[in-house]
Amino acid sequence: MCSIHETLEMIGIAVTSAATYTWGALNSDFGIAATGSFFGAVGGYVIVMVTNRRAEILSKIDRIKVAIALTHSIFNLAYSLNKQHLYDLKEEYTANKAEFVEAKSGKTKGVITVPFNNKTIFLPYTDFELINSKLLRETGFAGRTFILATTLIRCLYDLKGQLEYRHAILNEINSISTAENLSTHDKACLYYGIKITGQEGDFRYENYSGIMEAIKISIESCIWFSKELAFELIETAEKESKKIHYKRPKVSSVDYSDVDPKYMPDDADFKDYREKFTKA
């Protein structure tokens, strides 16, 4: 069933429509029969309109449920990828770079070692056509929900490209090192984005250090936006459900209480999306 306000509107429309067909009868010798016909038409029209309206709301809630499930799957994918690979990859890279810089400066003694990490990491198969369809085209979201959905999809695209680019950069570092016959020290400088002083001048290769930072931002964005979008969708579904007063459909829920905070992004990094992008 619909809200009282919506029902009254429907009755008004039904009365107007039914009156058009029965007005002539009411002014004839068949007034009593016409009156029965009139109210029968009103009742039937209201039932049809309420039923259709309920079906529209239920259809919208079903589409939102699909979007919630998909959004939660994206969260699980991004969180697992960060926990199993990307978080440690970035932390290890940062720590090793700091040790290399310190050893390079002469503050520590001993042989300089360079632990290159050539681990192959790709984004698991992701059906972007399905994501675009279920989060955008079939839902008709607007306002903050639309912004969260489009930004999440963009971050997924970025992450996929960045992980592929990382491998291309590692191959390029090896190619440059071989072609220029670089020492282990100079190869490490390429890897860590540190300036190399050569006969032809200074040279700094920052592609790998840059892509590592970009991957960190993208994976954290995927986690944050998928979580935020899931809550937003649940709230939207609950509002739609309240428009039905009989046999309301259950709304999906998500629970992130068991995630490890270490692998979650800092909310402060996304405060603009909470403060400046309000609900439509």
mmCIF file of C-alpha atoms in Angstrom:
data_model
loop_
_atom_site.group_PDB
_atom_site.id
_atom_site.type_symbol
_atom_site.label_atom_id
_atom_site.label_comp_id
_atom_site.label_asym_id
_atom_site.label_seq_id
_atom_site.Cartn_x
_atom_site.Cartn_y
_atom_site.Cartn_z
ATOM 1 C CA MET A 1 0.000 0.000 0.000
ATOM 2 C CA CYS A 2 1.038 3.613 -0.496
ATOM 3 C CA SER A 3 1.086 6.519 1.918
ATOM 4 C CA ILE A 4 -2.166 8.260 2.911
ATOM 5 C CA HIS A 5 -1.206 11.354 0.919
ATOM 6 C CA GLU A 6 -0.521 9.322 -2.217
ATOM 7 C CA THR A 7 -3.750 7.333 -1.778
ATOM 8 C CA LEU A 8 -5.823 10.501 -1.453
ATOM 9 C CA GLU A 9 -4.247 11.838 -4.627
ATOM 10 C CA MET A 10 -5.119 8.615 -6.414
ATOM 11 C CA ILE A 11 -8.709 8.750 -5.178
ATOM 12 C CA GLY A 12 -9.000 12.317 -6.430
ATOM 13 C CA ILE A 13 -7.782 11.294 -9.847
ATOM 14 C CA ALA A 14 -10.068 8.262 -9.835
ATOM 15 C CA VAL A 15 -13.093 10.339 -8.838
ATOM 16 C CA THR A 16 -12.446 12.810 -11.626
ATOM 17 C CA SER A 17 -12.005 10.064 -14.209
ATOM 18 C CA ALA A 18 -15.002 8.062 -13.083
ATOM 19 C CA ALA A 19 -17.201 11.175 -12.935
ATOM 20 C CA THR A 20 -16.498 11.845 -16.586
ATOM 21 C CA TYR A 21 -18.087 8.554 -17.535
ATOM 22 C CA THR A 22 -21.029 8.565 -15.097
ATOM 23 C CA TRP A 23 -22.132 12.197 -15.058
ATOM 24 C CA GLY A 24 -24.595 11.680 -17.848
ATOM 25 C CA ALA A 25 -26.115 8.692 -16.110
ATOM 26 C CA LEU A 26 -26.573 10.624 -12.858
ATOM 27 C CA ASN A 27 -28.823 13.112 -14.695
ATOM 28 C CA SER A 28 -30.966 10.361 -16.249
ATOM 29 C CA ASP A 29 -33.757 8.137 -14.976
ATOM 30 C CA PHE A 30 -31.176 5.639 -13.946
ATOM 31 C CA GLY A 31 -29.625 7.755 -11.189
ATOM 32 C CA ILE A 32 -29.427 5.012 -8.578
ATOM 33 C CA ALA A 33 -27.808 2.567 -10.957
ATOM 34 C CA ALA A 34 -25.432 5.291 -12.134
ATOM 35 C CA THR A 35 -24.408 6.073 -8.572
ATOM 36 C CA GLY A 36 -23.478 2.445 -8.002
ATOM 37 C CA SER A 37 -21.583 2.416 -11.262
ATOM 38 C CA PHE A 38 -19.775 5.595 -10.277
ATOM 39 C CA PHE A 39 -18.457 4.326 -6.952
ATOM 40 C CA GLY A 40 -17.675 0.942 -8.447
ATOM 41 C CA ALA A 41 -15.549 2.660 -11.063
ATOM 42 C CA VAL A 42 -13.811 4.739 -8.367
ATOM 43 C CA GLY A 43 -13.043 1.679 -6.276
ATOM 44 C CA GLY A 44 -11.701 -0.301 -9.188
ATOM 45 C CA TYR A 45 -9.588 2.581 -10.432
ATOM 46 C CA VAL A 46 -8.049 3.164 -6.982
ATOM 47 C CA ILE A 47 -7.214 -0.526 -6.580
ATOM 48 C CA VAL A 48 -5.471 -0.584 -9.953
ATOM 49 C CA MET A 49 -3.500 2.595 -9.227
ATOM 50 C CA VAL A 50 -2.457 1.468 -5.729
ATOM 51 C CA THR A 51 -1.422 -1.939 -7.065
ATOM 52 C CA ASN A 52 0.619 -0.378 -9.852
ATOM 53 C CA ARG A 53 2.250 2.053 -7.453
ATOM 54 C CA ARG A 54 3.162 -0.777 -5.073
ATOM 55 C CA ALA A 55 4.656 -2.740 -7.954
ATOM 56 C CA GLU A 56 6.774 0.281 -8.965
ATOM 57 C CA ILE A 57 8.110 0.707 -5.424
ATOM 58 C CA LEU A 58 8.872 -3.010 -5.048
ATOM 59 C CA SER A 59 10.675 -3.005 -8.399
ATOM 60 C CA LYS A 60 12.790 -0.035 -7.324
ATOM 61 C CA ILE A 61 13.654 -1.693 -4.002
ATOM 62 C CA ASP A 62 14.676 -4.872 -5.831
ATOM 63 C CA ARG A 63 17.034 -2.871 -8.061
ATOM 64 C CA ILE A 64 18.516 -1.177 -4.993
ATOM 65 C CA LYS A 65 19.017 -4.569 -3.321
ATOM 66 C CA VAL A 66 21.018 -5.729 -6.336
ATOM 67 C CA ALA A 67 23.091 -2.538 -6.153
ATOM 68 C CA ILE A 68 23.727 -3.088 -2.418
ATOM 69 C CA ALA A 69 24.919 -6.657 -3.010
ATOM 70 C CA LEU A 70 27.182 -5.540 -5.868
ATOM 71 C CA THR A 71 28.601 -2.648 -3.841
ATOM 72 C CA HIS A 72 29.332 -4.964 -0.912
ATOM 73 C CA SER A 73 31.100 -7.374 -3.283
ATOM 74 C CA ILE A 74 33.297 -4.526 -4.515
ATOM 75 C CA PHE A 75 34.150 -3.684 -0.897
ATOM 76 C CA ASN A 76 35.135 -7.301 -0.186
ATOM 77 C CA LEU A 77 37.272 -7.402 -3.336
ATOM 78 C CA ALA A 78 39.098 -4.153 -2.532
ATOM 79 C CA TYR A 79 39.525 -4.902 1.178
ATOM 80 C CA SER A 80 40.873 -8.407 0.502
ATOM 81 C CA LEU A 81 43.264 -7.143 -2.163
ATOM 82 C CA ASN A 82 44.582 -4.507 0.210
ATOM 83 C CA LYS A 83 44.896 -6.913 3.126
ATOM 84 C CA GLN A 84 46.560 -9.723 1.189
ATOM 85 C CA HIS A 85 48.842 -7.728 -1.128
ATOM 86 C CA LEU A 86 48.764 -3.969 -1.533
ATOM 87 C CA TYR A 87 49.068 -2.716 2.044
ATOM 88 C CA ASP A 88 52.193 -4.772 2.760
ATOM 89 C CA LEU A 89 53.591 -3.981 -0.693
ATOM 90 C CA LYS A 90 53.411 -0.234 -0.017
ATOM 91 C CA GLU A 91 54.661 -0.493 3.572
ATOM 92 C CA GLU A 92 57.565 -2.673 2.520
ATOM 93 C CA TYR A 93 58.477 -0.315 -0.308
ATOM 94 C CA THR A 94 58.413 2.736 1.971
ATOM 95 C CA ALA A 95 60.517 1.027 4.673
ATOM 96 C CA ASN A 96 63.077 -0.306 2.187
ATOM 97 C CA LYS A 97 63.376 3.088 0.527
ATOM 98 C CA ALA A 98 64.061 4.728 3.888
ATOM 99 C CA GLU A 99 66.765 2.132 4.658
ATOM 100 C CA PHE A 100 68.337 2.623 1.237
ATOM 101 C CA VAL A 101 68.413 6.414 1.591
ATOM 102 C CA GLU A 102 69.978 6.099 5.033
ATOM 103 C CA ALA A 103 72.608 3.630 3.799
ATOM 104 C CA LYS A 104 73.271 5.796 0.749
ATOM 105 C CA SER A 105 73.935 8.799 2.966
ATOM 106 C CA GLY A 106 76.583 6.870 4.863
ATOM 107 C CA LYS A 107 74.705 6.876 8.162
ATOM 108 C CA THR A 108 74.769 3.092 8.238
ATOM 109 C CA LYS A 109 77.602 0.759 7.354
ATOM 110 C CA GLY A 110 77.571 -2.452 5.414
ATOM 111 C CA VAL A 111 76.559 -3.661 1.981
ATOM 112 C CA ILE A 112 73.584 -1.891 0.457
ATOM 113 C CA THR A 113 70.910 -4.432 -0.442
ATOM 114 C CA VAL A 114 67.958 -3.684 -2.693
ATOM 115 C CA PRO A 115 64.967 -6.013 -2.155
ATOM 116 C CA PHE A 116 63.088 -5.503 -5.423
ATOM 117 C CA ASN A 117 59.500 -6.717 -5.234
ATOM 118 C CA ASN A 118 58.423 -8.061 -8.620
ATOM 119 C CA LYS A 119 55.281 -9.738 -7.314
ATOM 120 C CA THR A 120 52.598 -9.927 -9.976
ATOM 121 C CA ILE A 121 49.376 -8.319 -8.740
ATOM 122 C CA PHE A 122 46.331 -7.706 -10.893
ATOM 123 C CA LEU A 123 42.759 -6.713 -10.138
ATOM 124 C CA PRO A 124 40.636 -9.895 -10.111
ATOM 125 C CA TYR A 125 38.201 -10.191 -13.000
ATOM 126 C CA THR A 126 35.717 -7.343 -12.745
ATOM 127 C CA ASP A 127 32.674 -7.002 -15.006
ATOM 128 C CA PHE A 128 32.622 -3.232 -15.508
ATOM 129 C CA GLU A 129 29.635 -3.448 -17.859
ATOM 130 C CA LEU A 130 27.609 -5.164 -15.145
ATOM 131 C CA ILE A 131 28.716 -2.598 -12.548
ATOM 132 C CA ASN A 132 27.771 0.320 -14.789
ATOM 133 C CA SER A 133 24.403 -1.259 -15.513
ATOM 134 C CA LYS A 134 23.417 -2.145 -11.961
ATOM 135 C CA LEU A 135 24.809 0.949 -10.218
ATOM 136 C CA LEU A 136 23.893 3.575 -12.795
ATOM 137 C CA ARG A 137 21.694 2.788 -15.785
ATOM 138 C CA GLU A 138 19.090 0.606 -14.071
ATOM 139 C CA THR A 139 18.803 2.603 -10.861
ATOM 140 C CA GLY A 140 18.495 6.207 -11.955
ATOM 141 C CA PHE A 141 20.322 7.436 -8.866
ATOM 142 C CA ALA A 142 20.821 11.168 -8.431
ATOM 143 C CA GLY A 143 22.594 13.557 -6.076
ATOM 144 C CA ARG A 144 25.071 12.165 -3.569
ATOM 145 C CA THR A 145 24.252 8.544 -4.438
ATOM 146 C CA PHE A 146 25.116 9.184 -8.082
ATOM 147 C CA ILE A 147 28.369 10.905 -7.113
ATOM 148 C CA LEU A 148 29.411 8.007 -4.860
ATOM 149 C CA ALA A 149 28.553 5.408 -7.527
ATOM 150 C CA THR A 150 30.346 7.159 -10.395
ATOM 151 C CA THR A 151 33.413 7.876 -8.252
ATOM 152 C CA LEU A 152 33.587 4.248 -7.106
ATOM 153 C CA ILE A 153 33.476 2.998 -10.704
ATOM 154 C CA ARG A 154 36.165 5.487 -11.718
ATOM 155 C CA CYS A 155 38.407 4.366 -8.830
ATOM 156 C CA LEU A 156 38.026 0.734 -9.899
ATOM 157 C CA TYR A 157 39.025 1.625 -13.454
ATOM 158 C CA ASP A 158 42.022 3.581 -12.109
ATOM 159 C CA LEU A 159 43.139 0.729 -9.851
ATOM 160 C CA LYS A 160 42.991 -1.793 -12.676
ATOM 161 C CA GLY A 161 45.090 0.436 -14.942
ATOM 162 C CA GLN A 162 47.586 1.313 -12.220
ATOM 163 C CA LEU A 163 48.273 -2.302 -11.294
ATOM 164 C CA GLU A 164 48.912 -3.103 -14.957
ATOM 165 C CA TYR A 165 51.117 -0.025 -15.320
ATOM 166 C CA ARG A 166 53.168 -1.080 -12.261
ATOM 167 C CA HIS A 167 54.288 -4.233 -14.064
ATOM 168 C CA ALA A 168 55.117 -2.258 -17.175
ATOM 169 C CA ILE A 169 57.281 0.093 -15.081
ATOM 170 C CA LEU A 170 59.151 -2.817 -13.453
ATOM 171 C CA ASN A 171 59.910 -4.203 -16.904
ATOM 172 C CA GLU A 172 61.070 -0.760 -18.009
ATOM 173 C CA ILE A 173 63.417 -0.475 -15.008
ATOM 174 C CA ASN A 174 64.978 -3.812 -15.917
ATOM 175 C CA SER A 175 65.291 -2.753 -19.564
ATOM 176 C CA ILE A 176 66.937 0.575 -18.678
ATOM 177 C CA SER A 177 69.316 -1.134 -16.250
ATOM 178 C CA THR A 178 70.376 -3.655 -18.867
ATOM 179 C CA ALA A 179 70.691 -1.133 -21.701
ATOM 180 C CA GLU A 180 72.677 1.352 -19.595
ATOM 181 C CA ASN A 181 74.603 -1.334 -17.701
ATOM 182 C CA LEU A 182 73.589 0.267 -14.409
ATOM 183 C CA SER A 183 74.990 -0.820 -11.094
ATOM 184 C CA THR A 184 72.734 -2.262 -8.415
ATOM 185 C CA HIS A 185 72.926 1.107 -6.659
ATOM 186 C CA ASP A 186 71.713 3.046 -9.701
ATOM 187 C CA LYS A 187 69.010 0.500 -10.444
ATOM 188 C CA ALA A 188 67.783 0.991 -6.885
ATOM 189 C CA CYS A 189 67.681 4.724 -7.483
ATOM 190 C CA LEU A 190 65.364 4.096 -10.432
ATOM 191 C CA TYR A 191 63.211 1.847 -8.264
ATOM 192 C CA TYR A 192 62.964 4.339 -5.397
ATOM 193 C CA GLY A 193 62.770 7.522 -7.469
ATOM 194 C CA ILE A 194 66.097 8.892 -6.259
ATOM 195 C CA LYS A 195 68.322 11.166 -8.332
ATOM 196 C CA ILE A 196 71.194 9.570 -10.241
ATOM 197 C CA THR A 197 74.226 11.696 -11.035
ATOM 198 C CA GLY A 198 75.843 10.603 -14.280
ATOM 199 C CA GLN A 199 78.222 11.908 -16.938
ATOM 200 C CA GLU A 200 75.354 13.429 -18.898
ATOM 201 C CA GLY A 201 73.811 15.121 -15.888
ATOM 202 C CA ASP A 202 71.337 14.294 -13.163
ATOM 203 C CA PHE A 203 68.502 11.890 -13.832
ATOM 204 C CA ARG A 204 65.511 10.961 -11.711
ATOM 205 C CA TYR A 205 63.063 8.160 -12.590
ATOM 206 C CA GLU A 206 59.935 8.581 -10.466
ATOM 207 C CA ASN A 207 57.483 6.366 -12.323
ATOM 208 C CA TYR A 208 57.564 3.488 -9.850
ATOM 209 C CA SER A 209 57.464 5.592 -6.699
ATOM 210 C CA GLY A 210 54.602 7.566 -8.235
ATOM 211 C CA ILE A 211 52.547 4.524 -9.207
ATOM 212 C CA MET A 212 52.953 3.030 -5.734
ATOM 213 C CA GLU A 213 51.403 6.135 -4.204
ATOM 214 C CA ALA A 214 48.641 6.157 -6.818
ATOM 215 C CA ILE A 215 47.777 2.509 -6.089
ATOM 216 C CA LYS A 216 47.539 3.260 -2.377
ATOM 217 C CA ILE A 217 45.115 6.125 -3.023
ATOM 218 C CA SER A 218 42.989 4.082 -5.431
ATOM 219 C CA ILE A 219 42.627 0.988 -3.249
ATOM 220 C CA GLU A 220 41.687 3.095 -0.232
ATOM 221 C CA SER A 221 39.197 5.023 -2.362
ATOM 222 C CA CYS A 222 37.592 1.792 -3.588
ATOM 223 C CA ILE A 223 37.180 0.610 -0.003
ATOM 224 C CA TRP A 224 35.799 3.898 1.300
ATOM 225 C CA PHE A 225 33.387 4.631 -1.558
ATOM 226 C CA SER A 226 31.997 1.090 -1.664
ATOM 227 C CA LYS A 227 31.332 1.160 2.081
ATOM 228 C CA GLU A 228 29.795 4.630 1.973
ATOM 229 C CA LEU A 229 27.668 3.774 -1.059
ATOM 230 C CA ALA A 230 26.345 0.621 0.606
ATOM 231 C CA PHE A 231 25.094 2.630 3.597
ATOM 232 C CA GLU A 232 23.600 5.228 1.271
ATOM 233 C CA LEU A 233 21.742 2.578 -0.722
ATOM 234 C CA ILE A 234 20.392 0.912 2.410
ATOM 235 C CA GLU A 235 19.029 4.239 3.610
ATOM 236 C CA THR A 236 17.384 4.819 0.216
ATOM 237 C CA ALA A 237 15.817 1.347 0.231
ATOM 238 C CA GLU A 238 14.461 1.865 3.750
ATOM 239 C CA LYS A 239 12.805 5.129 2.686
ATOM 240 C CA GLU A 240 11.178 3.404 -0.268
ATOM 241 C CA SER A 241 10.042 0.527 1.926
ATOM 242 C CA LYS A 242 8.238 2.929 4.289
ATOM 243 C CA LYS A 243 5.983 3.961 1.428
ATOM 244 C CA ILE A 244 4.416 0.504 1.663
ATOM 245 C CA HIS A 245 2.197 -0.105 4.695
ATOM 246 C CA TYR A 246 1.325 -3.757 4.149
ATOM 247 C CA LYS A 247 3.843 -6.579 3.923
ATOM 248 C CA ARG A 248 6.854 -4.303 3.639
ATOM 249 C CA PRO A 249 9.836 -5.933 1.937
ATOM 250 C CA LYS A 250 12.957 -6.521 4.004
ATOM 251 C CA VAL A 251 15.927 -4.292 3.237
ATOM 252 C CA SER A 252 19.459 -5.665 2.923
ATOM 253 C CA SER A 253 22.071 -4.828 5.532
ATOM 254 C CA VAL A 254 25.869 -4.887 5.696
ATOM 255 C CA ASP A 255 28.222 -5.338 8.631
ATOM 256 C CA TYR A 256 31.792 -4.028 8.652
ATOM 257 C CA SER A 257 32.453 -4.486 12.363
ATOM 258 C CA ASP A 258 34.900 -7.358 11.849
ATOM 259 C CA VAL A 259 37.280 -5.587 9.442
ATOM 260 C CA ASP A 260 40.820 -4.760 10.539
ATOM 261 C CA PRO A 261 41.195 -0.957 10.875
ATOM 262 C CA LYS A 262 44.782 -1.250 9.652
ATOM 263 C CA TYR A 263 43.565 -2.003 6.150
ATOM 264 C CA MET A 264 40.824 0.630 6.138
ATOM 265 C CA PRO A 265 41.255 4.194 4.843
ATOM 266 C CA ASP A 266 41.238 7.216 7.119
ATOM 267 C CA ASP A 267 37.810 8.880 7.064
ATOM 268 C CA ALA A 268 39.505 12.257 7.389
ATOM 269 C CA ASP A 269 40.922 11.839 3.877
ATOM 270 C CA PHE A 270 37.375 11.792 2.489
ATOM 271 C CA LYS A 271 35.731 14.426 4.645
ATOM 272 C CA ASP A 272 34.776 16.565 1.625
ATOM 273 C CA TYR A 273 32.496 13.796 0.380
ATOM 274 C CA ARG A 274 30.688 13.846 3.718
ATOM 275 C CA GLU A 275 30.582 17.581 4.279
ATOM 276 C CA LYS A 276 30.253 19.076 0.790
ATOM 277 C CA PHE A 277 28.275 16.412 -1.087
ATOM 278 C CA THR A 278 24.991 16.294 0.765
ATOM 279 C CA LYS A 279 21.933 14.240 -0.084
ATOM 280 C CA ALA A 280 19.777 15.432 -2.965
#
